[in-house]
CSV table of N, CA and C and ligand atoms in Angstrom, one decimal:
chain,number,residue,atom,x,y,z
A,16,UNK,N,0.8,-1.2,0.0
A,16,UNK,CA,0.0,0.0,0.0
A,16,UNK,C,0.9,1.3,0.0
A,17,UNK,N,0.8,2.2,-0.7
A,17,UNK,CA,1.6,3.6,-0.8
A,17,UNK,C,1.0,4.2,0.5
A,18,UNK,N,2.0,5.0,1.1
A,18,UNK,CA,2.4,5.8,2.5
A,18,UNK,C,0.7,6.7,2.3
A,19,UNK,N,0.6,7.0,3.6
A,19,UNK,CA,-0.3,7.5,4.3
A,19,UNK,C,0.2,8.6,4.9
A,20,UNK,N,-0.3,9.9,4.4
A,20,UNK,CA,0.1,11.2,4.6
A,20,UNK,C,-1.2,11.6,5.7
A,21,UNK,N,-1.2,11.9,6.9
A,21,UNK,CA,-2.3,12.8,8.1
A,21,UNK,C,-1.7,13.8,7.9
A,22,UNK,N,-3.1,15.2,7.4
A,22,UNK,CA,-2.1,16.4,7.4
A,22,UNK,C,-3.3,17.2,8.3
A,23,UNK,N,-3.0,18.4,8.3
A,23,UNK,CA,-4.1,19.4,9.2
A,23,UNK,C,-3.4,20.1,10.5
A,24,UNK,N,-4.5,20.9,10.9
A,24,UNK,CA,-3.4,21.8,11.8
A,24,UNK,C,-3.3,21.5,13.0
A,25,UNK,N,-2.3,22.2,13.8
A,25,UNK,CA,-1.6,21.9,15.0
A,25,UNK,C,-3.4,21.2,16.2
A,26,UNK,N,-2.8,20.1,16.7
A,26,UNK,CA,-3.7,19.7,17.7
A,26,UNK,C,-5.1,18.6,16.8
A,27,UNK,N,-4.7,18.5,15.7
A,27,UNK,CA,-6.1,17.8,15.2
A,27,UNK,C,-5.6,16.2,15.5
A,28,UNK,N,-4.1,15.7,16.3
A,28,UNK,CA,-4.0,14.0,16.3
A,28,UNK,C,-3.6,13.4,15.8
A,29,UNK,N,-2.5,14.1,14.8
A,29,UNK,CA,-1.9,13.7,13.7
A,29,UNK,C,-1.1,12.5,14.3
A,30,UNK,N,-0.5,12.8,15.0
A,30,UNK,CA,0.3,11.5,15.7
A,30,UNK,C,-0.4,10.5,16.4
A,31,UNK,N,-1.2,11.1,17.4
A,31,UNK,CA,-1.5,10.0,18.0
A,31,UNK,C,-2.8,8.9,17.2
A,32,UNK,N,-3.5,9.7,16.5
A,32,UNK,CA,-4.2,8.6,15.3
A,32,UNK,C,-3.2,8.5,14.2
A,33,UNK,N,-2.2,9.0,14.0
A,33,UNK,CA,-1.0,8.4,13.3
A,33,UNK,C,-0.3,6.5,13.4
A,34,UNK,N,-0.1,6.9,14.7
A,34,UNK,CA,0.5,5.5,15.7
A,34,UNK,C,-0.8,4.6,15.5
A,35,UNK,N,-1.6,4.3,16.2
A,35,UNK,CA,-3.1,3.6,15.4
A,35,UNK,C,-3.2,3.1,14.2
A,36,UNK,N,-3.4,4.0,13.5
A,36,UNK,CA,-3.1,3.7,12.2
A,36,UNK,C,-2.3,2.9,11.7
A,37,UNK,N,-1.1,3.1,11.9
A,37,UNK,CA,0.0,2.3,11.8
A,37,UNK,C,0.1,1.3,11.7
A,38,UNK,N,-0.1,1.2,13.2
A,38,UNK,CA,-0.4,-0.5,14.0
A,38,UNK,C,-1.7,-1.1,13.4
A,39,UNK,N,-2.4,-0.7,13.0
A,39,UNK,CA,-3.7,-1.4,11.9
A,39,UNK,C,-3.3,-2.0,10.9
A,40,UNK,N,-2.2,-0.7,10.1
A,40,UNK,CA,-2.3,-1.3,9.1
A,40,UNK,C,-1.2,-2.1,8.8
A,41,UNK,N,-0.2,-2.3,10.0
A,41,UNK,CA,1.1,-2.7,9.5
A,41,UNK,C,1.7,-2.1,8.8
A,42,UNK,N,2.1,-0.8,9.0
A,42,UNK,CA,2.9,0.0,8.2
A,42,UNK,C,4.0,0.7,8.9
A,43,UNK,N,5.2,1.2,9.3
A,43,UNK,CA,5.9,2.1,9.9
A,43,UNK,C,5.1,2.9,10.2
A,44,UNK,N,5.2,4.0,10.8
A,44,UNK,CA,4.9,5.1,11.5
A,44,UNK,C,5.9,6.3,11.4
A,45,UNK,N,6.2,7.5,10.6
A,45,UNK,CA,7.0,8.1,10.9
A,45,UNK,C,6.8,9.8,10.9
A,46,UNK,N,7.2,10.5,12.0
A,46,UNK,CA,6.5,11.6,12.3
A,46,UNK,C,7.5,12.8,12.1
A,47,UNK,N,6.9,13.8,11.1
A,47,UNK,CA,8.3,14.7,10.6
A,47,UNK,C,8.6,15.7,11.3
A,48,UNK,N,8.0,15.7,12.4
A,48,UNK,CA,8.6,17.0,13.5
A,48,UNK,C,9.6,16.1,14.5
A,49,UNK,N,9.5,14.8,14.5
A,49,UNK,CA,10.4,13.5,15.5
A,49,UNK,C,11.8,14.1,14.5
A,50,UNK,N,11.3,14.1,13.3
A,50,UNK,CA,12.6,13.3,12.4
A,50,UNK,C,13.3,15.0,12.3
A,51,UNK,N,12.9,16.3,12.7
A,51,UNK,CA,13.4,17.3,12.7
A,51,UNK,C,13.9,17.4,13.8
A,52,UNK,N,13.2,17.4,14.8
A,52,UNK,CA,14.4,17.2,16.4
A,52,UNK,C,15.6,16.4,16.1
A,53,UNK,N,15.3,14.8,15.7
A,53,UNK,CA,16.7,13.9,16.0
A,53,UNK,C,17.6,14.9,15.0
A,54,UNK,N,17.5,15.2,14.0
A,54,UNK,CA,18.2,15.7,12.9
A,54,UNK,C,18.7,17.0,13.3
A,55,UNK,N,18.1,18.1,13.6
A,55,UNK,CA,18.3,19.3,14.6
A,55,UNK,C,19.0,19.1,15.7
A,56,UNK,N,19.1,18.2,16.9
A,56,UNK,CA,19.4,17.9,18.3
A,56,UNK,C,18.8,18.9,19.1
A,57,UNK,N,17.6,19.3,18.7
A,57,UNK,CA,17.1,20.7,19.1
A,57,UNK,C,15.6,20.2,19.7
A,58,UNK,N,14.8,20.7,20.4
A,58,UNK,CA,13.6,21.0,20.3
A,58,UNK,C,12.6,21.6,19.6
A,59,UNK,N,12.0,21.6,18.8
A,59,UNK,CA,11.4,22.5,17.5
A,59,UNK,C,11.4,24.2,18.3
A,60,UNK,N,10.9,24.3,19.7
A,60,UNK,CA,10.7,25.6,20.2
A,60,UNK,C,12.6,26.2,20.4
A,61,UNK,N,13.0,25.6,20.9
A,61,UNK,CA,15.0,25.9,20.6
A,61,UNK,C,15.1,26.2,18.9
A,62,UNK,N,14.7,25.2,18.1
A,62,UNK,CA,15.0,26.0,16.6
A,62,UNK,C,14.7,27.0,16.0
A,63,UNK,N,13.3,27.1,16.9
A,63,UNK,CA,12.7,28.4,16.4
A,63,UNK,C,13.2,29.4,16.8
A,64,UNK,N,14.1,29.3,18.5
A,64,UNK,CA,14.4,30.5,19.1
A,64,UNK,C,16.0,31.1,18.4
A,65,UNK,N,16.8,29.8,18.1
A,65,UNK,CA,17.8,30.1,17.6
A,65,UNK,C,18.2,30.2,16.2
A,66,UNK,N,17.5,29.3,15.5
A,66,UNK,CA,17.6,30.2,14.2
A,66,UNK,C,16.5,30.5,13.4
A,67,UNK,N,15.3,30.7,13.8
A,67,UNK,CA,14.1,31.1,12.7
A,67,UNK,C,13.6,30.4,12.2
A,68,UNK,N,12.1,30.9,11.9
A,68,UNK,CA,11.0,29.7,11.5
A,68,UNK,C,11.4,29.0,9.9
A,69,UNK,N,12.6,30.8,9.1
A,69,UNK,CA,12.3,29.5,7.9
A,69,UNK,C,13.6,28.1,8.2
A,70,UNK,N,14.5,28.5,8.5
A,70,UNK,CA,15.4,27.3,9.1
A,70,UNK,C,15.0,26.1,9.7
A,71,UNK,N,13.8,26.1,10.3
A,71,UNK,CA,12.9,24.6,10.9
A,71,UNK,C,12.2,24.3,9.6
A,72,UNK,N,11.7,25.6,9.0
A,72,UNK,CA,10.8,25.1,7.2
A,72,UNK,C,12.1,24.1,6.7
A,73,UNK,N,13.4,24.6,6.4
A,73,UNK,CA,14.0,23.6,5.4
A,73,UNK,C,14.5,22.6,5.9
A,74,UNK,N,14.7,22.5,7.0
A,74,UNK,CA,15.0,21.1,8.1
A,74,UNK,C,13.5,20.3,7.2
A,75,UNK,N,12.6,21.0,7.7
A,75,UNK,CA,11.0,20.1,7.1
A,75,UNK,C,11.1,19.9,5.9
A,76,UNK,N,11.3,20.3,5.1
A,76,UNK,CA,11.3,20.1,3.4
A,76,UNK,C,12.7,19.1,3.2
A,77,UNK,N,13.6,18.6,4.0
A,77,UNK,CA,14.1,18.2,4.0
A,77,UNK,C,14.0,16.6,4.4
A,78,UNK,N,13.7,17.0,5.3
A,78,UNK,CA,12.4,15.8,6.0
A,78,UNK,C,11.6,15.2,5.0
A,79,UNK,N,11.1,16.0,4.4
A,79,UNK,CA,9.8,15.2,3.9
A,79,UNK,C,10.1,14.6,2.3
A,80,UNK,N,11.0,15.5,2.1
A,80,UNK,CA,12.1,14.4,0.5
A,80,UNK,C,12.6,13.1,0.9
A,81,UNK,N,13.2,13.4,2.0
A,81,UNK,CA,13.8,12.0,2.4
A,81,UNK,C,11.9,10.8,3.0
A,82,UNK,N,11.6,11.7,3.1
A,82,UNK,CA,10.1,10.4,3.5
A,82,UNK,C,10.0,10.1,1.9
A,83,UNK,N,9.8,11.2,1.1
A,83,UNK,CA,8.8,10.9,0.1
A,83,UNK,C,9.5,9.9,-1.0
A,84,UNK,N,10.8,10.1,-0.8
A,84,UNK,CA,12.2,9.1,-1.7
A,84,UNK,C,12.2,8.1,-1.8
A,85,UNK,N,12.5,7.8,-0.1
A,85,UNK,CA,12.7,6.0,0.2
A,85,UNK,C,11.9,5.5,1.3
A,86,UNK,N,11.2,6.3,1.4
A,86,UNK,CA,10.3,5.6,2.9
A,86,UNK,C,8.9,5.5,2.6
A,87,UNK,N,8.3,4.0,3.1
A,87,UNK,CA,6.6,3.6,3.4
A,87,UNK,C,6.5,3.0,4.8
A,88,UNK,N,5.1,4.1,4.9
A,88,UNK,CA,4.7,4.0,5.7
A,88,UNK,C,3.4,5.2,6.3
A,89,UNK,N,3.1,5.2,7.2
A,89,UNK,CA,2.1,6.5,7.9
A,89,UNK,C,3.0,7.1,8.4
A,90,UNK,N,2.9,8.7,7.7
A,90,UNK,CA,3.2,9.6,8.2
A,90,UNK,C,2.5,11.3,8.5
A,91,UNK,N,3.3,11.6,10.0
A,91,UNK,CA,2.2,12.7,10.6
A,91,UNK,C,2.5,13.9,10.4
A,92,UNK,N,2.5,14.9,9.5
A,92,UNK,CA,3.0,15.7,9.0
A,92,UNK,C,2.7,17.3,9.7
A,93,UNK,N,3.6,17.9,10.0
A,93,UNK,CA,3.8,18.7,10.7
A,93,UNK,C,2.6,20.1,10.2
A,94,UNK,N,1.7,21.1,10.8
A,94,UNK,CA,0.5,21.7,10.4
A,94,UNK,C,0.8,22.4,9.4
A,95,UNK,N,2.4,23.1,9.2
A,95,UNK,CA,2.4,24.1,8.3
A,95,UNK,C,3.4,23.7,7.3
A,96,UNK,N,3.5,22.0,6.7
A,96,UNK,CA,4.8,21.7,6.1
A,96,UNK,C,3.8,21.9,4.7
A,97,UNK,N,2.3,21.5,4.4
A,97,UNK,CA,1.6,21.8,3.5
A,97,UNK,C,1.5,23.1,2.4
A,98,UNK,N,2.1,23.8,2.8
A,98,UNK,CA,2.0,25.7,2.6
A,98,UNK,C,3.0,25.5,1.6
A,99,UNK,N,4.2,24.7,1.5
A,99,UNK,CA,5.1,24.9,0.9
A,99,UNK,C,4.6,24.0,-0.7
A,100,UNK,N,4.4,24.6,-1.4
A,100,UNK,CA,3.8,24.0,-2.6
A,100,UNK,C,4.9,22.7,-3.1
A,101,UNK,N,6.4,22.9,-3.0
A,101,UNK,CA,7.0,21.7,-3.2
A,101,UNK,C,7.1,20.7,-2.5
A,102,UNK,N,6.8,20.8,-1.1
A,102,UNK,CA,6.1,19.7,-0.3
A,102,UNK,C,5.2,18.9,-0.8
A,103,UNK,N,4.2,19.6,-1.0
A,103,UNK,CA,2.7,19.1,-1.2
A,103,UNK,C,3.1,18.2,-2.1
A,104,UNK,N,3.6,18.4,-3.1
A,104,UNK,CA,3.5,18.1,-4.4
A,104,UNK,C,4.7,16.8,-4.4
A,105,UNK,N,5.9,16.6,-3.4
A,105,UNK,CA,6.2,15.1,-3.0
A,105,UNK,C,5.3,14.2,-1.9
A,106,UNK,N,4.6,15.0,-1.3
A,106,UNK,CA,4.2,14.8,-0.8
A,106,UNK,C,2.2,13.2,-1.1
A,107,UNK,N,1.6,14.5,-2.1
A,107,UNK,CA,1.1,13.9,-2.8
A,107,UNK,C,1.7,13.1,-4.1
A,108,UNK,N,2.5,13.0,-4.2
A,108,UNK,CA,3.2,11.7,-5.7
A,108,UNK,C,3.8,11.1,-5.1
A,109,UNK,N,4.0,10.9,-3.6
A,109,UNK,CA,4.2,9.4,-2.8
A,109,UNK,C,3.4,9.2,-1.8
A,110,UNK,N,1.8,9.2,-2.1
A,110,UNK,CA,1.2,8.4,-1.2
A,110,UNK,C,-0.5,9.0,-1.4
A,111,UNK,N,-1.2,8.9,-0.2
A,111,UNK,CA,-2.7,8.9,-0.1
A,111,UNK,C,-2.3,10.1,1.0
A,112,UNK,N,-3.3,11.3,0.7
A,112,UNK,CA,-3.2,12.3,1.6
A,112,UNK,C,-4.1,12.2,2.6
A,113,UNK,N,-4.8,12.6,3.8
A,113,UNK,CA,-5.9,12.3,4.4
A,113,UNK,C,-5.7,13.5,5.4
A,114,UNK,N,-6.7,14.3,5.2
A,114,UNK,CA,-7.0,15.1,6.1
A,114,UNK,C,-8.1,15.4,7.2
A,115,UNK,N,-7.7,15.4,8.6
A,115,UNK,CA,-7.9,15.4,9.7
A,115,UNK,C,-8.7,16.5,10.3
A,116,UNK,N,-9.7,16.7,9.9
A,116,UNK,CA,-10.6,18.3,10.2
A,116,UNK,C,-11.4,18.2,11.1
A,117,UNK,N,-10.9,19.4,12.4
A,117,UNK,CA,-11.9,19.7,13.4
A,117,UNK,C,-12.2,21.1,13.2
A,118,UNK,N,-13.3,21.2,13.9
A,118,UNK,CA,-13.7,22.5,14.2
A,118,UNK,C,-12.5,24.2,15.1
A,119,UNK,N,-12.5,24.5,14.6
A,119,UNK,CA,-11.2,25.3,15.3
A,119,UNK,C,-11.5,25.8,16.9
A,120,UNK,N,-12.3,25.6,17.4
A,120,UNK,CA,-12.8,26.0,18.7
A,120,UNK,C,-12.0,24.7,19.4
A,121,UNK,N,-12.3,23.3,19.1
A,121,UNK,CA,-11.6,22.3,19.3
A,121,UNK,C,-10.3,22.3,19.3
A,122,UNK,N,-9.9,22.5,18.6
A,122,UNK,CA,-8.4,22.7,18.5
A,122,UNK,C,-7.7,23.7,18.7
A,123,UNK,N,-8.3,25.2,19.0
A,123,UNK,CA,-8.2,26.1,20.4
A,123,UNK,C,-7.7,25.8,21.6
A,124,UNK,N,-8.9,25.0,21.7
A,124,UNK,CA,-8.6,25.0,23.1
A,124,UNK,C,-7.5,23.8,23.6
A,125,UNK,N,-7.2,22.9,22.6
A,125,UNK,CA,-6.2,22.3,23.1
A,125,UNK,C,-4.8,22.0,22.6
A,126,UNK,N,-4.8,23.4,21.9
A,126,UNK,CA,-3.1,23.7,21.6
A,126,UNK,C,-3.2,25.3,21.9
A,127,UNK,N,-4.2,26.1,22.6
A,127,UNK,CA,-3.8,27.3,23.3
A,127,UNK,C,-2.9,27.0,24.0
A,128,UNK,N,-2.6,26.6,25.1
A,128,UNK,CA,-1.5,26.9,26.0
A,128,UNK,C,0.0,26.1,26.1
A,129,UNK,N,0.1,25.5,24.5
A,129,UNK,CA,1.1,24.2,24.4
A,129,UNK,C,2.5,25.2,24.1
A,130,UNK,N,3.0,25.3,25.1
A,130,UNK,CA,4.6,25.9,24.9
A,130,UNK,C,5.5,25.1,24.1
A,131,UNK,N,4.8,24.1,23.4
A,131,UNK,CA,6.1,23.3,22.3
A,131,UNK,C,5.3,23.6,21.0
A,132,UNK,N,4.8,24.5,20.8
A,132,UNK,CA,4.2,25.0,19.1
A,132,UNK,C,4.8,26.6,19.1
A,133,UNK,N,5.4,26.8,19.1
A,133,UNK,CA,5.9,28.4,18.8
A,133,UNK,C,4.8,29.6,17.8
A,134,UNK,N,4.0,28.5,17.0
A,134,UNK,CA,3.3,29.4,16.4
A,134,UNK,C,1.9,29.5,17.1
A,135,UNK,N,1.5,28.9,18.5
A,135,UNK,CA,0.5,29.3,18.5
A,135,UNK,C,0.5,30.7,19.9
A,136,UNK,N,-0.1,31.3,19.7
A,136,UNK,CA,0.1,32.6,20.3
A,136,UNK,C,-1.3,33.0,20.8
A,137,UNK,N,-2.1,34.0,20.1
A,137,UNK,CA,-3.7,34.1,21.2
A,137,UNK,C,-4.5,33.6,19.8
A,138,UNK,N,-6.1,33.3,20.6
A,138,UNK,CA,-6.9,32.8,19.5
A,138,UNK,C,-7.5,33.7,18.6
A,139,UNK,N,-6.9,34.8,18.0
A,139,UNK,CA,-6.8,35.4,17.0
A,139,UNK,C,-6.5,35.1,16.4
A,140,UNK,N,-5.1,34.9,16.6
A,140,UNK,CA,-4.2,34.4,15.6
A,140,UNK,C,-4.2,33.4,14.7
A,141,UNK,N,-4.4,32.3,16.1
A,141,UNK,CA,-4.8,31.0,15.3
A,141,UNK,C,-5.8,31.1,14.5
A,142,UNK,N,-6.8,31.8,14.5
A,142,UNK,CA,-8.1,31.7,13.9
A,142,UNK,C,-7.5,31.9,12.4
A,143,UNK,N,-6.7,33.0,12.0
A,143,UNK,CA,-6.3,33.6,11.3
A,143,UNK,C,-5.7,33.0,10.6
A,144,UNK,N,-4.6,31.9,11.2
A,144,UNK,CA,-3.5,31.0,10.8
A,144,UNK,C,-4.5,29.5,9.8
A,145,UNK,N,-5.5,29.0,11.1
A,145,UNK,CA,-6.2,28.4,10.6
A,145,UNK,C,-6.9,28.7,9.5
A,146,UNK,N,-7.6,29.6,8.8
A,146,UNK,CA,-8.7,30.2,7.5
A,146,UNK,C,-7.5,29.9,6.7
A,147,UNK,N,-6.5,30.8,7.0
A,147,UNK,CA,-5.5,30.9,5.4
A,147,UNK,C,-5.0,29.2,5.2
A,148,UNK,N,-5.5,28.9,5.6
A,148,UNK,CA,-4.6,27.0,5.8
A,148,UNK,C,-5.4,26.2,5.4
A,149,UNK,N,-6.8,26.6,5.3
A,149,UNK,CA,-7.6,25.3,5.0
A,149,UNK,C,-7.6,25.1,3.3
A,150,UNK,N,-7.9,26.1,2.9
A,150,UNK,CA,-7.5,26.0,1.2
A,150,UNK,C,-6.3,24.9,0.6
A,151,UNK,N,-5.2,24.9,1.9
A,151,UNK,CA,-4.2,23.7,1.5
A,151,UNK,C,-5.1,22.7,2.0
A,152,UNK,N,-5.5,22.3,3.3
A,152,UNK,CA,-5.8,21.2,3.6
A,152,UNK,C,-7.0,20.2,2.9
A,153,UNK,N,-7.5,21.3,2.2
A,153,UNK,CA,-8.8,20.8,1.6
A,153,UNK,C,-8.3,20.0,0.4
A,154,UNK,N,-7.3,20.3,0.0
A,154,UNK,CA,-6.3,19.6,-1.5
A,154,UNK,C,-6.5,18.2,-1.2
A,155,UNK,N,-6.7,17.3,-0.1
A,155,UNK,CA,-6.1,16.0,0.5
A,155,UNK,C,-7.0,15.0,-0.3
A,156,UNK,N,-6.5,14.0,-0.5
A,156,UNK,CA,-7.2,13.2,-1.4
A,156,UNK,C,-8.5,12.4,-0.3
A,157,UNK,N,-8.4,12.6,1.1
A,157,UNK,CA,-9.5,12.0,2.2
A,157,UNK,C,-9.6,12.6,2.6
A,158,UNK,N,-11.1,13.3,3.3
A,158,UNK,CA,-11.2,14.5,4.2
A,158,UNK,C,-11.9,13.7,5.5
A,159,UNK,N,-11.2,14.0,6.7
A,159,UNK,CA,-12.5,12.9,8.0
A,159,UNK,C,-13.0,14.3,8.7
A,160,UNK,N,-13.9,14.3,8.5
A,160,UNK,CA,-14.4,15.6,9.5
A,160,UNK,C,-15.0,14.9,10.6
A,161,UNK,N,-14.2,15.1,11.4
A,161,UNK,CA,-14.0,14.7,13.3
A,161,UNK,C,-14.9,15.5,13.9
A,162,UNK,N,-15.5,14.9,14.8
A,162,UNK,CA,-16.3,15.6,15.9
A,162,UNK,C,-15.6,15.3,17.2
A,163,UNK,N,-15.8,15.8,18.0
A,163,UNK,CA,-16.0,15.3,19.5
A,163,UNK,C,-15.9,14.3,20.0
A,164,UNK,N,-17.3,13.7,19.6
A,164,UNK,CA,-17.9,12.7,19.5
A,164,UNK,C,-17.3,11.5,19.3
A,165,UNK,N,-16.3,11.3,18.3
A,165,UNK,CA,-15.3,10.4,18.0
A,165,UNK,C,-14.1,9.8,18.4
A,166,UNK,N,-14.6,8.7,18.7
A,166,UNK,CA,-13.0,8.2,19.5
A,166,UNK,C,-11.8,7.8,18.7
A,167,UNK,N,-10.3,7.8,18.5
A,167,UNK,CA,-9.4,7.7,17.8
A,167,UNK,C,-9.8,6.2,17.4
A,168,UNK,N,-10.3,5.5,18.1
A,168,UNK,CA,-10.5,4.3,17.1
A,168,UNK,C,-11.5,4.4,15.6
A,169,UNK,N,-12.6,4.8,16.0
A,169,UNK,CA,-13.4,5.3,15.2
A,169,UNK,C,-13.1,6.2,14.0
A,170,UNK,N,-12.0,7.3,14.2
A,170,UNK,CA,-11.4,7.7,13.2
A,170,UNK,C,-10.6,6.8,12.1
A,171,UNK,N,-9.8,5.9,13.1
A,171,UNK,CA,-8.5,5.1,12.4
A,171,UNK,C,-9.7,4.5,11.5
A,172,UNK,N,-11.1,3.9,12.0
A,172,UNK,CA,-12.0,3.0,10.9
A,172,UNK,C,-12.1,4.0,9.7
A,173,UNK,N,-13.0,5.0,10.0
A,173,UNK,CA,-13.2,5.6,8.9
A,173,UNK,C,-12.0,5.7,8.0
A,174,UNK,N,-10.6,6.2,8.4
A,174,UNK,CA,-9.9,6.5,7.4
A,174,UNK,C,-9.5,5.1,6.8
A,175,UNK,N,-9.4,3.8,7.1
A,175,UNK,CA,-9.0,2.8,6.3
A,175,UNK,C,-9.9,2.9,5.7
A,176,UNK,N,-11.2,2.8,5.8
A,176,UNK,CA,-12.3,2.4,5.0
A,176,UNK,C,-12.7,3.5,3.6
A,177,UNK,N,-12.2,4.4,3.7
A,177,UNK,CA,-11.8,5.6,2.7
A,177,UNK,C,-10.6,5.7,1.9
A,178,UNK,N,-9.9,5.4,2.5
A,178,UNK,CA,-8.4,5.3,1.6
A,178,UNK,C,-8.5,3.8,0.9
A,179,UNK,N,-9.2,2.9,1.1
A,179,UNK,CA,-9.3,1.7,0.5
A,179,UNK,C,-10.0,1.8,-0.9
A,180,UNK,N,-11.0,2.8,-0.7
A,180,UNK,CA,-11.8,3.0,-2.0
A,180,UNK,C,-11.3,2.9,-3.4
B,24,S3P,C1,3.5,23.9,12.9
B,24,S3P,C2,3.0,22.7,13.4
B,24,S3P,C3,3.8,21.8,14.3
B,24,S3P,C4,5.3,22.0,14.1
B,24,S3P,C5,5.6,23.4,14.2
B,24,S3P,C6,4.9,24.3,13.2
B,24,S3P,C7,2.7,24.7,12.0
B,24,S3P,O1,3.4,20.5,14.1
B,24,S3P,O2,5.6,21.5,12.9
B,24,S3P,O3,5.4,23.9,15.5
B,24,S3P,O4,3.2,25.5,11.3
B,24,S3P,O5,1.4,24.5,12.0
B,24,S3P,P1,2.0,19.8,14.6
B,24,S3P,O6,1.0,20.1,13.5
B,24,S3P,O7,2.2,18.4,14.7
B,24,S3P,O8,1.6,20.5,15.9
């Protein structure tokens, strides 16, 4: 089966319904903000501090050639690695994209106060960050619109049973 791309913005679960997935489907698991730390020796919020957001961007584009090259498997793709049109575009010509959509109120409230996201700041902002973002995210070849209501298992169903189509 070609790699499994989770994309969408900070706090929608990428990882942790990433890992699930995985283990469903028998596939690796590889998560490109993991593979920017080991590669950095940094913390993403240290990268950011010391040398600037676009410096973590090319660590990420970096990242995600080497996924899209030689590596299968599910991977959990960092909120704003999408934006970069030459991402997208290895991104989508090595795999099934699937996008992870909550309501932003949701995901407000539980990456407002995460001191390891550097970009999130007040919910303005994010609001703001989120609108200009969805135009990428909506490109994704599977869209799960998640509620509340849903438990990570229930997602991992839906998205095999969509990506199989
Ligand atoms: C970012 C999302 C983060 C991480 C970095 C920037 C973004 O990943 O890559 O803080 O621009 O949305 P998650 O989406 O896994 O939080």
């Amino acid at each position: 089966m070609p790699s499994v791309y989770l994309i969408g913005f900070m706090g929608s679960g990428k990882t942790s319904i990433g890992k699930l997935l995985s283990a469903k489907l028998k596939m690796p698991f590889f998560d490109t903000d993991e593979l920017i730390i080991k590669k950095a020796g940094k913390t993403i919020p240290q990268i950011f501090n010391d040398s600037g957001e676009a410096y973590f961007r090319g660590l990420e584009s970096a990242v995600i050639s080497e996924i899209a090259l030689a590596k299968n498997g599910v991977v959990s793709v960092g909120g704003g690695a999408v934006i970069n049109p030459d991402n997208w575009r290895q991104i989508q010509n090595s795999g099934t994209t699937v996008y992870l959509q909550w309501p932003l109120e949701v995901l407000q409230q539980r990456i407002i106060n995460d001191k390891n996201r550097p970009l999130v700041s007040t919910a303005a902002e994010l609001k703001k960050l989120f609108e200009t973002r969805q135009n990428n995210y909506k490109k994704a070849d599977v869209t799960i619109d998640c509620s509340e209501g849903m438990s990570p298992e229930q997602i991992v169903d839906q998205i095999i049973k969509l990506i199989k189509r």
